Amino acid sequence: LAWGGLTSLTLPDWQASPLSSRLAAAFAFPFACVTGVLAYLGIALRFLRAPDRVLDQLSHHAYGIYLVHYVIVLWLQYALVDLMLNAPAKMMIVFSSAMMLSWATSAGFGMVMEAAGRKPVRAPTQRSRAVAQEAAVAVIIGDEDR
């Protein structure tokens, strides 16, 4: 509200407004951004605590999606080049199709890897990173018995 109020003092012409109003609006903008981000984070932490099966599966396959999405996005964009659609429509088609295809590809690779008796490719968990860091510290300080 403070940033909006200060910015309204500079309207309708930024250049014609007093320097003090322009400086106040410019310095209030970063604080407004930080406040907005912290508010969204607080709302998310307060209300989005319940587990969701779909989002849990998305999180489970996120690393695989990351590995395969680039090729899928490129080919989808190439396929839509000659289509007479505006950019936002093409973006929605590419985003939704790439998300579904990348997720399906990642899940398919995971099922094939599990069927072959191998561990699927996933990003390291927080626990495995902590164990690896502890082992590295033990080697550095010469205490391999840790």
C-alpha positions as a printed Julia matrix, in Angstrom:
146×3 Matrix{Float64}:
  0.0     0.0     0.0
  2.83    2.39    0.8
  4.53    1.78   -2.52
  1.24    2.11   -4.41
  0.46    5.35   -2.63
  3.9     6.79   -3.3
  3.77    5.71   -6.93
  0.37    7.36   -7.37
  2.05   10.67   -6.49
  4.21   10.32   -9.61
  1.28    9.82  -11.99
  0.34   10.59  -14.76
  3.85   11.73  -15.84
  6.87   10.28  -14.07
  9.26   12.91  -15.43
  7.05   15.84  -14.42
  6.57   14.63  -10.83
  8.77   16.0    -8.01
 12.11   14.28   -7.48
 11.23   13.51   -3.84
  8.11   11.55   -4.94
 10.1     9.61   -7.53
 12.83    8.72   -5.02
 10.32    7.69   -2.36
  8.47    5.45   -4.85
 11.73    3.96   -6.12
 13.02    3.18   -2.61
  9.66    1.74   -1.51
  9.54   -0.72   -4.42
 12.12   -3.27   -3.09
 10.4    -3.31    0.29
  7.05   -3.92   -1.4
  8.58   -6.82   -3.34
 10.09   -8.41   -0.21
  6.83   -7.95    1.69
  4.86   -9.63   -1.1
  7.22  -12.59   -1.3
  7.19  -13.09    2.46
  3.4   -12.82    2.52
  3.05  -15.5    -0.17
  5.53  -17.7     1.68
  3.64  -17.23    4.94
  0.32  -18.05    3.28
  1.8   -21.17    1.68
  3.34  -22.35    4.95
  0.07  -21.74    6.79
 -2.45  -23.25    4.4
 -0.59  -25.71    2.16
  0.44  -28.32    4.69
 -1.78  -31.23    3.63
 -0.02  -33.82    1.47
 -1.29  -34.22   -2.06
 -0.8   -37.46   -4.03
 -0.42  -35.73   -7.4
  2.09  -33.17   -6.13
  3.99  -35.87   -4.23
  4.32  -37.87   -7.46
  5.4   -34.74   -9.31
  8.06  -34.16   -6.66
  9.09  -37.82   -6.85
  9.69  -37.57  -10.62
 11.02  -33.98  -10.68
 14.62  -34.91  -11.45
 13.61  -37.2   -14.32
 11.32  -34.49  -15.68
 14.23  -32.07  -15.52
 16.45  -34.47  -17.46
 14.04  -35.08  -20.37
 11.96  -31.91  -20.67
 14.33  -29.9   -22.86
 14.14  -32.2   -25.88
 10.37  -32.46  -25.57
  9.94  -28.68  -25.36
 12.17  -28.13  -28.4
 10.26  -30.61  -30.57
  6.87  -29.31  -29.46
  7.89  -25.75  -30.29
  9.19  -26.88  -33.67
  5.92  -28.71  -34.35
  3.91  -25.54  -33.63
  5.98  -23.14  -35.76
  3.66  -23.24  -38.79
  0.46  -23.17  -36.72
 -1.36  -19.83  -36.91
 -1.78  -19.25  -33.16
 -0.7   -16.39  -30.95
  2.28  -16.79  -28.61
  0.28  -17.31  -25.36
 -1.77  -20.11  -26.96
  1.38  -21.85  -28.21
  2.97  -21.4   -24.79
  0.03  -23.07  -23.06
  0.07  -25.97  -25.53
  3.82  -26.48  -25.19
  3.83  -26.12  -21.4
  0.95  -28.5   -20.72
  2.04  -31.05  -23.3
  5.68  -30.93  -22.22
  4.7   -31.31  -18.59
  2.56  -34.36  -19.25
  5.02  -35.98  -21.69
  8.05  -35.32  -19.47
  6.25  -36.67  -16.42
  5.1   -39.76  -18.32
  8.59  -40.33  -19.71
 10.16  -40.01  -16.28
  7.62  -42.36  -14.74
  8.1   -44.83  -17.63
 11.87  -44.82  -17.23
 11.44  -45.33  -13.5
  9.19  -48.36  -14.06
 11.62  -49.85  -16.59
 14.56  -49.33  -14.23
 12.69  -50.92  -11.32
 11.63  -53.87  -13.51
 15.28  -54.36  -14.5
 16.24  -54.42  -10.83
 18.05  -51.08  -10.91
 17.5   -48.03   -8.82
 15.72  -45.23  -10.77
 17.53  -41.92  -11.28
 16.42  -39.42   -8.67
 17.87  -36.31   -7.15
 19.8   -36.94   -3.93
 17.72  -36.54   -0.8
 18.64  -34.26    2.06
 19.6   -37.31    4.17
 21.93  -38.79    1.52
 23.64  -35.4     1.11
 24.2   -35.18    4.87
 25.69  -38.71    4.98
 27.98  -37.93    2.03
 29.14  -34.68    3.64
 29.8   -36.46    6.94
 31.86  -39.12    5.13
 33.83  -36.44    3.27
 34.61  -34.63    6.53
 35.74  -37.91    8.11
 38.15  -38.52    5.22
 39.49  -34.96    5.36
 40.19  -35.05    9.1
 41.49  -38.61    8.92
 38.79  -40.19   11.11
 37.47  -42.99    8.89
 35.93  -44.75   11.92
 33.07  -42.2    11.96
